[in-house]
Short mmCIF file of C-alpha atoms and ligand atoms in Angstrom, two decimals:
data_model
loop_
_atom_site.label_atom_id
_atom_site.label_comp_id
_atom_site.label_asym_id
_atom_site.label_seq_id
_atom_site.Cartn_x
_atom_site.Cartn_y
_atom_site.Cartn_z
CA MET A 1 -14.88 40.54 -4.80
CA LYS A 2 -13.80 37.60 -2.55
CA LEU A 3 -16.57 35.49 -0.76
CA TRP A 4 -14.95 36.55 2.50
CA GLY A 5 -14.25 40.17 1.28
CA GLY A 6 -16.73 41.96 3.44
CA ARG A 7 -14.53 43.44 6.30
CA PHE A 8 -11.62 44.17 3.80
CA THR A 9 -10.96 47.65 2.15
CA LYS A 10 -8.62 46.47 -0.52
CA ASP A 11 -8.25 43.49 -2.83
CA SER A 12 -5.62 40.90 -2.08
CA ASN A 13 -2.05 41.27 -3.34
CA ARG A 14 -1.43 39.12 -6.42
CA LEU A 15 1.35 37.40 -4.50
CA THR A 16 -1.00 36.73 -1.57
CA GLU A 17 -3.46 35.09 -3.92
CA GLU A 18 -0.89 32.96 -5.56
CA PHE A 19 0.54 31.75 -2.42
CA ASN A 20 -2.66 31.21 -0.65
CA SER A 21 -4.31 29.48 -3.35
CA SER A 22 -4.54 25.55 -3.19
CA ILE A 23 -6.75 24.93 -6.14
CA ALA A 24 -4.06 23.41 -8.16
CA ILE A 25 -3.91 20.65 -5.33
CA ASP A 26 -7.37 20.46 -4.05
CA GLY A 27 -9.16 20.87 -7.29
CA ARG A 28 -9.20 17.06 -7.66
CA MET A 29 -11.76 16.71 -4.83
CA TYR A 30 -14.34 18.58 -6.83
CA LYS A 31 -16.82 15.48 -6.97
CA GLN A 32 -16.58 15.00 -3.31
CA ASP A 33 -17.20 18.82 -2.57
CA ILE A 34 -20.29 18.74 -4.68
CA MET A 35 -21.69 15.59 -3.31
CA GLY A 36 -21.12 16.77 0.35
CA SER A 37 -22.71 20.43 -0.71
CA ILE A 38 -25.71 18.62 -2.23
CA ALA A 39 -26.13 16.47 0.96
CA HIS A 40 -25.79 19.57 3.25
CA ALA A 41 -28.36 21.53 1.11
CA ASP A 42 -30.54 18.48 1.13
CA MET A 43 -30.59 18.52 4.89
CA LEU A 44 -30.85 22.21 5.22
CA GLY A 45 -34.12 21.91 3.13
CA LYS A 46 -35.34 19.02 5.24
CA GLN A 47 -34.75 21.00 8.45
CA GLY A 48 -36.47 23.99 7.17
CA ILE A 49 -33.36 26.17 7.33
CA ILE A 50 -33.68 26.76 3.59
CA THR A 51 -37.10 26.51 1.62
CA PRO A 52 -37.67 23.52 -0.46
CA ARG A 53 -37.40 25.76 -3.70
CA GLU A 54 -34.24 26.99 -2.55
CA LYS A 55 -32.95 23.49 -1.83
CA GLU A 56 -33.96 22.29 -5.28
CA CYS A 57 -32.42 25.13 -6.98
CA ILE A 58 -29.18 24.68 -5.22
CA ILE A 59 -29.06 20.95 -5.82
CA ASN A 60 -29.76 21.48 -9.37
CA ALA A 61 -27.23 23.88 -9.86
CA LEU A 62 -24.57 21.91 -8.14
CA GLU A 63 -25.40 18.86 -10.27
CA GLU A 64 -24.99 21.13 -13.39
CA ILE A 65 -21.73 22.49 -11.91
CA LEU A 66 -20.53 18.84 -11.62
CA ARG A 67 -21.42 18.17 -15.44
CA GLU A 68 -19.83 21.25 -16.61
CA LEU A 69 -16.79 20.76 -14.73
CA GLU A 70 -16.25 17.11 -15.99
CA ALA A 71 -17.22 18.40 -19.53
CA GLY A 72 -14.48 21.05 -19.12
CA ARG A 73 -16.95 24.00 -19.64
CA LEU A 74 -15.99 25.22 -16.19
CA ILE A 75 -12.61 26.41 -15.15
CA PHE A 76 -11.29 26.88 -11.83
CA THR A 77 -9.31 30.08 -11.24
CA GLU A 78 -6.60 30.76 -8.49
CA ALA A 79 -8.24 33.97 -7.40
CA ALA A 80 -11.02 31.82 -5.90
CA GLU A 81 -8.35 30.14 -3.83
CA ASP A 82 -9.60 26.59 -3.11
CA VAL A 83 -11.90 24.03 -4.45
CA HIS A 84 -14.60 24.95 -1.93
CA MET A 85 -14.91 28.63 -2.96
CA ASN A 86 -14.40 28.01 -6.51
CA ILE A 87 -17.56 25.88 -6.59
CA GLU A 88 -19.34 28.23 -4.24
CA THR A 89 -18.51 30.99 -6.64
CA PHE A 90 -19.92 28.87 -9.75
CA LEU A 91 -23.04 28.39 -7.80
CA ILE A 92 -23.81 31.89 -6.91
CA ASP A 93 -22.85 33.11 -10.35
CA LYS A 94 -25.71 30.64 -11.60
CA ILE A 95 -28.33 31.14 -9.03
CA GLY A 96 -27.44 34.44 -7.38
CA GLU A 97 -28.62 35.09 -3.75
CA THR A 98 -29.99 31.48 -3.31
CA GLY A 99 -26.47 30.07 -3.71
CA LYS A 100 -25.32 32.29 -0.91
CA LYS A 101 -27.39 30.13 1.25
CA LEU A 102 -25.55 26.98 0.92
CA HIS A 103 -22.77 27.85 3.38
CA THR A 104 -25.27 28.15 6.10
CA GLY A 105 -24.12 26.12 9.13
CA ARG A 106 -20.92 25.36 7.77
CA SER A 107 -17.52 26.37 7.24
CA ARG A 108 -14.64 25.37 4.93
CA ASN A 109 -12.87 23.89 7.93
CA ASP A 110 -15.41 21.02 8.27
CA GLN A 111 -16.09 20.94 4.45
CA VAL A 112 -12.35 20.20 3.66
CA ALA A 113 -12.38 17.56 6.47
CA LEU A 114 -15.30 15.95 4.82
CA ASP A 115 -13.99 16.05 1.27
CA ILE A 116 -10.57 14.80 2.21
CA ARG A 117 -12.24 11.73 4.10
CA MET A 118 -14.65 11.09 1.15
CA TYR A 119 -11.84 11.32 -1.36
CA MET A 120 -9.65 9.04 0.78
CA ARG A 121 -12.45 6.47 0.77
CA GLU A 122 -12.48 5.95 -2.92
CA GLU A 123 -8.92 5.99 -3.42
CA ILE A 124 -8.63 3.34 -0.82
CA LYS A 125 -11.23 1.30 -2.45
CA LYS A 126 -9.07 1.40 -5.72
CA ILE A 127 -5.66 0.38 -3.82
CA TYR A 128 -7.58 -2.40 -1.76
CA PHE A 129 -8.59 -3.85 -5.42
CA LEU A 130 -4.85 -3.49 -6.74
CA LEU A 131 -3.82 -5.43 -3.70
CA LEU A 132 -6.29 -8.17 -4.19
CA ASP A 133 -5.17 -8.43 -7.62
CA LEU A 134 -1.59 -8.54 -6.56
CA MET A 135 -2.28 -11.13 -3.75
CA GLU A 136 -4.20 -13.36 -6.21
CA THR A 137 -1.26 -13.06 -8.65
CA ILE A 138 1.05 -14.29 -5.86
CA LEU A 139 -1.21 -17.26 -4.92
CA ALA A 140 -1.18 -18.56 -8.56
CA LEU A 141 2.71 -18.14 -8.96
CA ALA A 142 3.21 -19.59 -5.43
CA TYR A 143 1.05 -22.84 -6.43
CA GLU A 144 2.85 -22.91 -9.67
CA HIS A 145 6.19 -22.91 -7.84
CA ALA A 146 5.45 -24.83 -4.76
CA GLU A 147 8.19 -27.28 -5.64
CA THR A 148 10.64 -24.93 -7.57
CA ILE A 149 13.75 -25.01 -5.20
CA MET A 150 15.77 -22.16 -4.58
CA PRO A 151 18.57 -20.99 -1.79
CA GLY A 152 17.17 -19.17 1.12
CA TYR A 153 19.53 -16.50 2.44
CA THR A 154 20.35 -14.76 5.48
CA HIS A 155 22.97 -11.90 5.28
CA LEU A 156 22.48 -12.47 1.53
CA GLN A 157 24.53 -15.54 1.94
CA LYS A 158 23.17 -18.90 1.00
CA ALA A 159 21.56 -20.53 4.01
CA GLN A 160 19.11 -23.44 3.59
CA PRO A 161 17.02 -24.55 0.65
CA ILE A 162 13.56 -23.13 0.37
CA SER A 163 10.71 -23.32 -2.50
CA LEU A 164 10.00 -20.31 -4.48
CA GLY A 165 6.49 -20.82 -3.70
CA HIS A 166 7.41 -20.42 0.22
CA TYR A 167 9.50 -17.31 -0.58
CA LEU A 168 6.40 -15.69 -2.52
CA MET A 169 4.18 -16.71 0.23
CA ALA A 170 6.05 -14.62 2.55
CA TYR A 171 5.42 -11.51 0.51
CA PHE A 172 1.73 -12.67 0.71
CA GLU A 173 1.66 -12.73 4.45
CA MET A 174 3.14 -9.20 4.44
CA LEU A 175 0.44 -7.86 2.04
CA ARG A 176 -2.17 -9.68 4.11
CA ARG A 177 -1.12 -7.61 7.11
CA ASP A 178 -1.13 -4.48 4.79
CA LEU A 179 -4.63 -5.20 3.72
CA GLU A 180 -5.79 -5.52 7.40
CA ARG A 181 -4.01 -2.38 8.21
CA LEU A 182 -5.92 -0.63 5.15
CA ASN A 183 -9.02 -1.73 6.38
CA ASP A 184 -8.37 -0.35 9.71
CA CYS A 185 -7.52 2.85 8.44
CA TYR A 186 -10.60 3.10 6.33
CA LYS A 187 -12.72 2.49 9.51
CA ARG A 188 -11.13 5.68 11.12
CA ILE A 189 -11.56 7.74 7.89
CA ASN A 190 -15.27 6.86 7.71
CA TYR A 191 -16.36 9.48 10.27
CA MET A 192 -18.76 12.41 9.00
CA PRO A 193 -17.45 15.65 10.26
CA LEU A 194 -19.97 18.26 8.95
CA GLY A 195 -21.68 20.05 11.61
CA ALA A 196 -18.52 20.96 13.51
CA GLY A 197 -18.57 24.34 11.71
CA ALA A 198 -15.49 26.44 11.94
CA LEU A 199 -14.59 24.83 15.30
CA ALA A 200 -17.44 25.04 17.91
CA GLY A 201 -20.43 23.39 16.08
CA THR A 202 -23.22 25.40 15.11
CA GLY A 203 -26.58 26.83 16.36
CA PHE A 204 -28.45 25.84 13.37
CA ASP A 205 -30.62 22.81 13.84
CA LEU A 206 -28.44 20.49 11.62
CA ASP A 207 -29.46 16.88 11.21
CA ARG A 208 -25.92 15.46 11.26
CA GLU A 209 -27.08 11.77 11.17
CA TYR A 210 -29.16 12.57 7.95
CA VAL A 211 -25.97 13.86 6.17
CA LYS A 212 -24.00 10.88 7.47
CA GLU A 213 -26.33 8.24 6.06
CA ALA A 214 -26.73 10.28 2.71
CA LEU A 215 -23.05 10.21 2.19
CA ASN A 216 -22.60 6.61 3.34
CA PHE A 217 -20.54 7.35 6.55
CA GLU A 218 -20.25 4.84 9.49
CA CYS A 219 -20.39 7.51 12.28
CA ILE A 220 -20.25 11.11 13.03
CA THR A 221 -17.23 12.78 14.62
CA ARG A 222 -17.85 13.16 18.18
CA ASN A 223 -16.05 16.59 19.04
CA SER A 224 -16.02 19.60 16.80
CA LEU A 225 -12.67 20.87 17.63
CA ASP A 226 -11.31 17.52 16.82
CA ALA A 227 -13.18 17.03 13.61
CA VAL A 228 -11.68 20.14 11.95
CA SER A 229 -8.36 19.78 13.29
CA ASP A 230 -7.71 15.90 13.01
CA ARG A 231 -5.50 14.83 10.18
CA ASP A 232 -4.45 11.58 11.94
CA PHE A 233 -6.18 9.65 9.24
CA ALA A 234 -4.05 11.16 6.68
CA ILE A 235 -1.04 10.40 8.87
CA GLU A 236 -2.30 6.97 9.36
CA PHE A 237 -2.90 6.54 5.83
CA CYS A 238 0.72 7.76 4.91
CA SER A 239 2.26 5.50 7.48
CA TRP A 240 0.14 2.53 6.04
CA ALA A 241 1.41 3.61 2.57
CA SER A 242 5.27 3.86 3.89
CA ILE A 243 4.87 0.22 5.25
CA LEU A 244 3.36 -1.23 1.90
CA MET A 245 6.24 0.56 -0.19
CA MET A 246 8.88 -0.83 2.32
CA HIS A 247 7.45 -4.35 1.43
CA LEU A 248 7.47 -3.55 -2.35
CA SER A 249 10.88 -1.81 -2.06
CA ARG A 250 12.60 -4.96 -0.41
CA TRP A 251 10.74 -7.10 -3.07
CA THR A 252 11.95 -5.07 -5.94
CA GLU A 253 15.34 -4.75 -4.58
CA GLU A 254 15.24 -8.67 -4.89
CA ILE A 255 13.85 -8.61 -8.42
CA VAL A 256 16.68 -6.20 -9.33
CA LEU A 257 19.39 -8.63 -7.89
CA TRP A 258 17.65 -11.57 -9.19
CA SER A 259 17.66 -9.96 -12.85
CA THR A 260 21.68 -9.82 -12.61
CA GLU A 261 23.70 -12.35 -14.82
CA GLU A 262 25.22 -13.35 -11.28
CA PHE A 263 21.86 -14.39 -10.09
CA ALA A 264 19.79 -15.09 -13.17
CA PHE A 265 16.94 -16.08 -11.23
CA ILE A 266 14.26 -13.99 -13.02
CA GLU A 267 13.87 -12.22 -16.23
CA LEU A 268 11.47 -9.46 -16.66
CA ASP A 269 9.47 -9.34 -19.80
CA ASP A 270 10.85 -6.94 -22.43
CA ALA A 271 7.58 -4.73 -22.09
CA TYR A 272 8.64 -3.93 -18.48
CA THR A 273 12.21 -3.24 -18.86
CA THR A 274 14.15 -0.42 -20.56
CA GLY A 275 17.26 -0.29 -22.60
CA SER A 276 20.26 2.09 -22.38
CA SER A 277 20.99 4.87 -24.44
CA ILE A 278 24.67 3.93 -24.96
CA MET A 279 25.04 0.35 -23.99
CA PRO A 280 23.19 -1.93 -26.75
CA GLN A 281 23.28 -5.07 -24.70
CA LYS A 282 21.44 -3.54 -21.65
CA LYS A 283 18.19 -4.57 -20.34
CA ASN A 284 17.50 -2.61 -17.04
CA PRO A 285 14.89 -3.37 -14.35
CA ASP A 286 14.04 0.37 -14.26
CA LEU A 287 10.28 -0.08 -13.11
CA ALA A 288 11.43 -2.17 -10.10
CA GLU A 289 14.23 0.32 -9.44
CA LEU A 290 11.58 3.22 -9.42
CA ILE A 291 9.32 1.47 -7.06
CA ARG A 292 12.32 0.98 -4.62
CA GLY A 293 13.06 4.54 -5.27
CA LYS A 294 9.68 6.12 -4.86
CA THR A 295 9.46 4.47 -1.54
CA GLY A 296 11.61 7.34 -0.43
CA ARG A 297 8.93 9.88 -1.48
CA VAL A 298 6.49 8.08 0.42
CA TYR A 299 8.18 8.19 3.52
CA GLY A 300 8.95 11.83 2.79
CA ASP A 301 5.02 12.26 2.66
CA LEU A 302 4.75 10.74 5.90
CA ILE A 303 7.31 12.81 7.68
CA ASN A 304 5.90 16.07 5.86
CA LEU A 305 2.53 15.50 7.64
CA LEU A 306 3.92 14.57 10.89
CA VAL A 307 5.96 17.83 10.81
CA ILE A 308 3.13 19.77 9.52
CA MET A 309 0.74 18.92 12.46
CA LYS A 310 3.22 18.72 15.20
CA GLY A 311 3.24 22.03 16.44
CA LEU A 312 -0.48 23.24 15.55
CA PRO A 313 -2.55 24.73 18.32
CA LEU A 314 -6.42 23.70 18.11
CA ALA A 315 -8.24 24.05 16.06
CA TYR A 316 -7.71 24.75 12.20
CA ASN A 317 -4.45 26.41 11.16
CA LYS A 318 -3.76 27.38 7.46
CA ASP A 319 -0.52 25.09 7.51
CA MET A 320 -3.13 22.15 7.30
CA GLN A 321 -3.68 23.29 3.50
CA GLU A 322 -0.40 21.68 2.91
CA ASP A 323 -1.57 18.28 3.93
CA LYS A 324 -3.14 17.41 0.81
CA GLU A 325 -0.10 17.55 -1.50
CA ALA A 326 1.72 15.12 0.67
CA LEU A 327 -1.42 12.82 0.91
CA PHE A 328 -2.15 12.99 -2.67
CA ASP A 329 1.41 12.20 -3.61
CA ALA A 330 1.48 9.20 -1.27
CA VAL A 331 -2.04 7.83 -2.79
CA ASP A 332 -0.81 8.49 -6.21
CA THR A 333 2.64 6.94 -5.63
CA VAL A 334 1.20 3.76 -4.15
CA ASN A 335 -1.54 3.39 -6.95
CA LYS A 336 1.06 3.88 -9.67
CA CYS A 337 3.56 1.53 -8.16
CA LEU A 338 1.00 -1.29 -7.58
CA THR A 339 -0.42 -0.70 -11.17
CA VAL A 340 3.07 -1.26 -12.64
CA PHE A 341 4.18 -3.95 -10.29
CA ILE A 342 1.18 -6.36 -10.85
CA PRO A 343 1.68 -6.88 -14.62
CA MET A 344 5.45 -6.85 -14.15
CA LEU A 345 5.13 -9.79 -11.73
CA LYS A 346 2.70 -11.60 -13.91
CA THR A 347 4.83 -11.44 -16.94
CA ALA A 348 8.19 -12.40 -15.24
CA SER A 349 9.71 -15.61 -16.02
CA PHE A 350 11.45 -17.51 -13.17
CA HIS A 351 14.46 -19.50 -14.10
CA ALA A 352 13.95 -22.60 -11.78
CA GLU A 353 16.93 -24.36 -13.01
CA ASN A 354 19.44 -21.69 -12.15
CA MET A 355 17.52 -21.43 -8.68
CA SER A 356 17.95 -25.14 -7.98
CA ASN A 357 21.45 -25.06 -9.03
CA ALA A 358 22.23 -22.43 -6.94
CA ALA A 359 20.71 -24.02 -4.09
CA GLU A 360 23.08 -27.02 -4.74
CA GLN A 361 26.02 -24.75 -3.97
CA GLY A 362 26.99 -22.91 -0.84
CA PHE A 363 26.43 -25.92 1.68
CA THR A 364 22.49 -25.19 2.01
CA ASN A 365 22.44 -28.77 3.39
CA ALA A 366 24.78 -28.20 6.21
CA THR A 367 21.91 -27.66 8.79
CA ASP A 368 20.36 -30.78 7.81
CA PHE A 369 23.74 -32.79 8.21
CA ALA A 370 23.83 -31.42 11.85
CA ASP A 371 20.14 -32.53 12.27
CA TYR A 372 21.12 -36.11 11.00
CA LEU A 373 23.48 -36.51 13.65
CA VAL A 374 21.23 -35.10 16.26
CA ASN A 375 18.82 -37.61 15.15
CA LYS A 376 21.67 -40.27 15.68
CA GLY A 377 22.07 -39.20 19.25
CA VAL A 378 24.65 -36.30 18.99
CA ALA A 379 24.08 -32.95 20.77
CA PHE A 380 23.24 -30.28 18.55
CA ARG A 381 26.37 -28.17 19.45
CA THR A 382 28.67 -31.10 18.99
CA ALA A 383 26.79 -31.76 15.84
CA HIS A 384 27.22 -28.21 14.66
CA GLU A 385 31.02 -28.51 15.30
CA ILE A 386 31.46 -31.66 13.42
CA VAL A 387 29.66 -30.35 10.21
CA GLY A 388 31.77 -27.13 10.49
CA GLN A 389 34.77 -29.25 10.01
CA ALA A 390 33.38 -31.39 7.34
CA VAL A 391 32.40 -27.98 5.61
CA LEU A 392 35.97 -26.78 6.10
CA TYR A 393 37.23 -30.09 4.69
CA CYS A 394 35.03 -29.71 1.48
CA LEU A 395 36.19 -26.08 1.07
CA GLN A 396 39.59 -27.05 0.86
CA ARG A 397 38.99 -29.65 -1.80
CA ASN A 398 36.27 -27.55 -3.67
CA ILE A 399 33.60 -30.23 -3.13
CA SER A 400 30.24 -30.39 -1.62
CA LEU A 401 29.30 -32.45 1.39
CA ASN A 402 27.36 -34.79 -0.89
CA ASP A 403 30.79 -35.62 -2.56
CA ILE A 404 32.56 -36.90 0.79
CA GLU A 405 33.24 -40.56 0.75
CA LEU A 406 31.51 -42.65 3.32
CA GLN A 407 34.97 -43.76 5.03
CA VAL A 408 35.87 -40.01 5.34
CA TYR A 409 32.43 -39.42 6.92
CA LYS A 410 32.95 -42.06 9.38
CA GLU A 411 36.01 -40.19 10.52
CA PHE A 412 34.00 -37.23 11.13
CA SER A 413 31.59 -39.39 13.08
CA SER A 414 31.30 -43.25 13.29
CA LEU A 415 27.45 -42.59 13.62
CA ILE A 416 27.22 -41.70 9.73
CA GLU A 417 25.99 -44.51 7.53
CA GLU A 418 25.01 -44.63 3.93
CA ASP A 419 21.73 -42.90 4.49
CA ILE A 420 23.53 -39.44 5.08
CA TYR A 421 23.43 -39.10 1.06
CA LYS A 422 19.81 -39.37 0.76
CA TYR A 423 19.32 -37.37 4.04
CA ILE A 424 21.23 -34.26 2.92
CA GLU A 425 19.72 -34.13 -0.76
CA THR A 426 18.55 -30.54 -1.28
CA LYS A 427 14.84 -31.71 -2.21
CA GLU A 428 14.92 -33.95 1.07
CA CYS A 429 16.09 -30.92 3.14
CA LEU A 430 12.98 -28.89 1.89
CA ASP A 431 10.28 -31.46 2.18
CA ARG A 432 11.73 -32.43 5.66
CA ARG A 433 10.44 -28.85 6.86
CA LYS A 434 6.96 -29.70 7.74
CA VAL A 435 6.63 -27.81 10.89
CA ALA A 436 3.72 -25.45 10.56
CA GLY A 437 4.81 -22.50 8.57
CA GLY A 438 7.98 -24.35 7.22
CA THR A 439 9.00 -24.64 3.58
CA ALA A 440 7.89 -28.19 2.72
CA SER A 441 5.97 -28.24 -0.70
CA PHE A 442 2.95 -29.78 1.35
CA ASN A 443 2.67 -26.84 3.70
CA VAL A 444 3.01 -24.15 0.79
CA ILE A 445 0.23 -25.83 -1.22
CA LYS A 446 -1.98 -25.76 2.02
CA ALA A 447 -1.10 -22.17 2.52
CA VAL A 448 -1.94 -21.07 -0.84
CA LYS A 449 -5.17 -23.11 -0.66
CA ASP A 450 -6.18 -21.46 2.81
CA SER A 451 -5.20 -18.06 1.49
CA LYS A 452 -7.33 -18.41 -1.50
CA LEU A 453 -10.32 -19.18 0.39
CA TRP A 454 -9.53 -16.19 2.92
CA LEU A 455 -9.18 -13.98 -0.12
CA LYS A 456 -12.55 -15.30 -1.58
CA GLU A 457 -14.20 -14.50 1.70
CA LEU A 458 -12.72 -11.05 1.70
CA GLN A 459 -13.82 -10.23 -1.92
CA LYS A 460 -17.35 -11.60 -1.22
CA LYS A 461 -17.51 -9.30 1.95
CA TYR A 462 -16.37 -6.40 -0.10
CA ASP A 463 -18.96 -6.95 -2.99
CA GLU A 464 -21.75 -6.87 -0.46
CA ILE A 465 -20.82 -3.48 0.78
N1 LIG B 1 -8.31 25.41 1.37
C1 LIG B 1 -8.34 25.21 2.87
C2 LIG B 1 -7.59 23.84 3.34
O1 LIG B 1 -7.39 22.90 2.36
C3 LIG B 1 -9.66 24.84 3.26
C4 LIG B 1 -9.92 25.51 4.54
C5 LIG B 1 -9.69 26.85 4.75
N2 LIG B 1 -10.12 27.28 5.89
C6 LIG B 1 -9.69 28.63 6.50
N3 LIG B 1 -10.20 28.75 7.62
N4 LIG B 1 -9.07 29.27 5.79
O2 LIG B 1 -7.02 23.64 4.31
#
């Protein structure tokens, strides 16, 4: 018989059981479910709602269930519907009537809210460490490549020279914000909902603060209706994950592009690429493409959750059981993508020479030529016009600005002197950009150093928790 079978005169239809069951998805929260139940039982005992003997008996049995599940000696059944009732059924099978007391003052509605929050805390910690690892990797690479020149692009057209280190540090900044957002998301997850009961709270004298402490939560939820109907935190996580994936997707798009013969800025290690079943010469950046592709499913997870929740009246509705599939998919996808991306990046080789050759082409020093004229007293708009004409002159002759003879330069502007050649050298253009946040190597090295300290502080804080 079902744990809720009292008011029923028939067994569930097999289809009902199958359709209603979520154990295949929520079974992964078994540890959190058991830890939550242990804390609940402990508190029931402390409050005298169950006897000390009953409390001991329940906790011992729950610990045994945990061990047996982990050893594969207990197997979930679809008939028991979800993780909560599977575990409660195991408990009752083991200790009979006493086991039936565990659910006093509790509902699956506050129980599932607790389990998801506990599960997410652990998953976020894992993702947090992956992010730290990725950020450390970026810092090491950016330091190494603070002076590696590459073309910077706008509209995917060569724009101005930058350093590879500066480019990498752009992604560092995005991830820094991702890390901060994740921390923030964690804060809102870290609320303990037990005590909300089905929706209205409970008449039993529960000590919610005690359970909060036992399960290491920051706060207790403040409203029972909200506590059982809130899935904002899951939506917030998926929205966080979508932003992170958007960043990874942009980056992997560039890795795919840079791996082409046309760019040849990067070569991925053989261990992180794949071949073609027909074309023997191929070495494909499949992993980078997959990360770009999987971004779509994470966006899908976010939309899925938003749509599930948008029309739900308060409080709990069974629609909410659908939340976990989307949420877990986002968690798994982010985790897998970061896990693959980090070693792929660490083992990639950057072709500095191709990058700097590319930066020499495409008039990436044109802005600096205009700036040169400005420094000689020409108004910027006028300078822009003059340089535009010089670029056209070069295009017609298939030469670059550096190849223009001085007397020709003087026809464009009599203010141009011999020093123009040095002024528009690519390296000069790069190192001139000393403005805070600019690409000058000196800036990049400082940014790396500052960021290293920032990261160390974070790690220290994290170790203390
Ligand atoms: N498996 C359910 C879920 O994930 C647990 C809560 C069930 N509550 C209920 N009133 N049927 O949402």
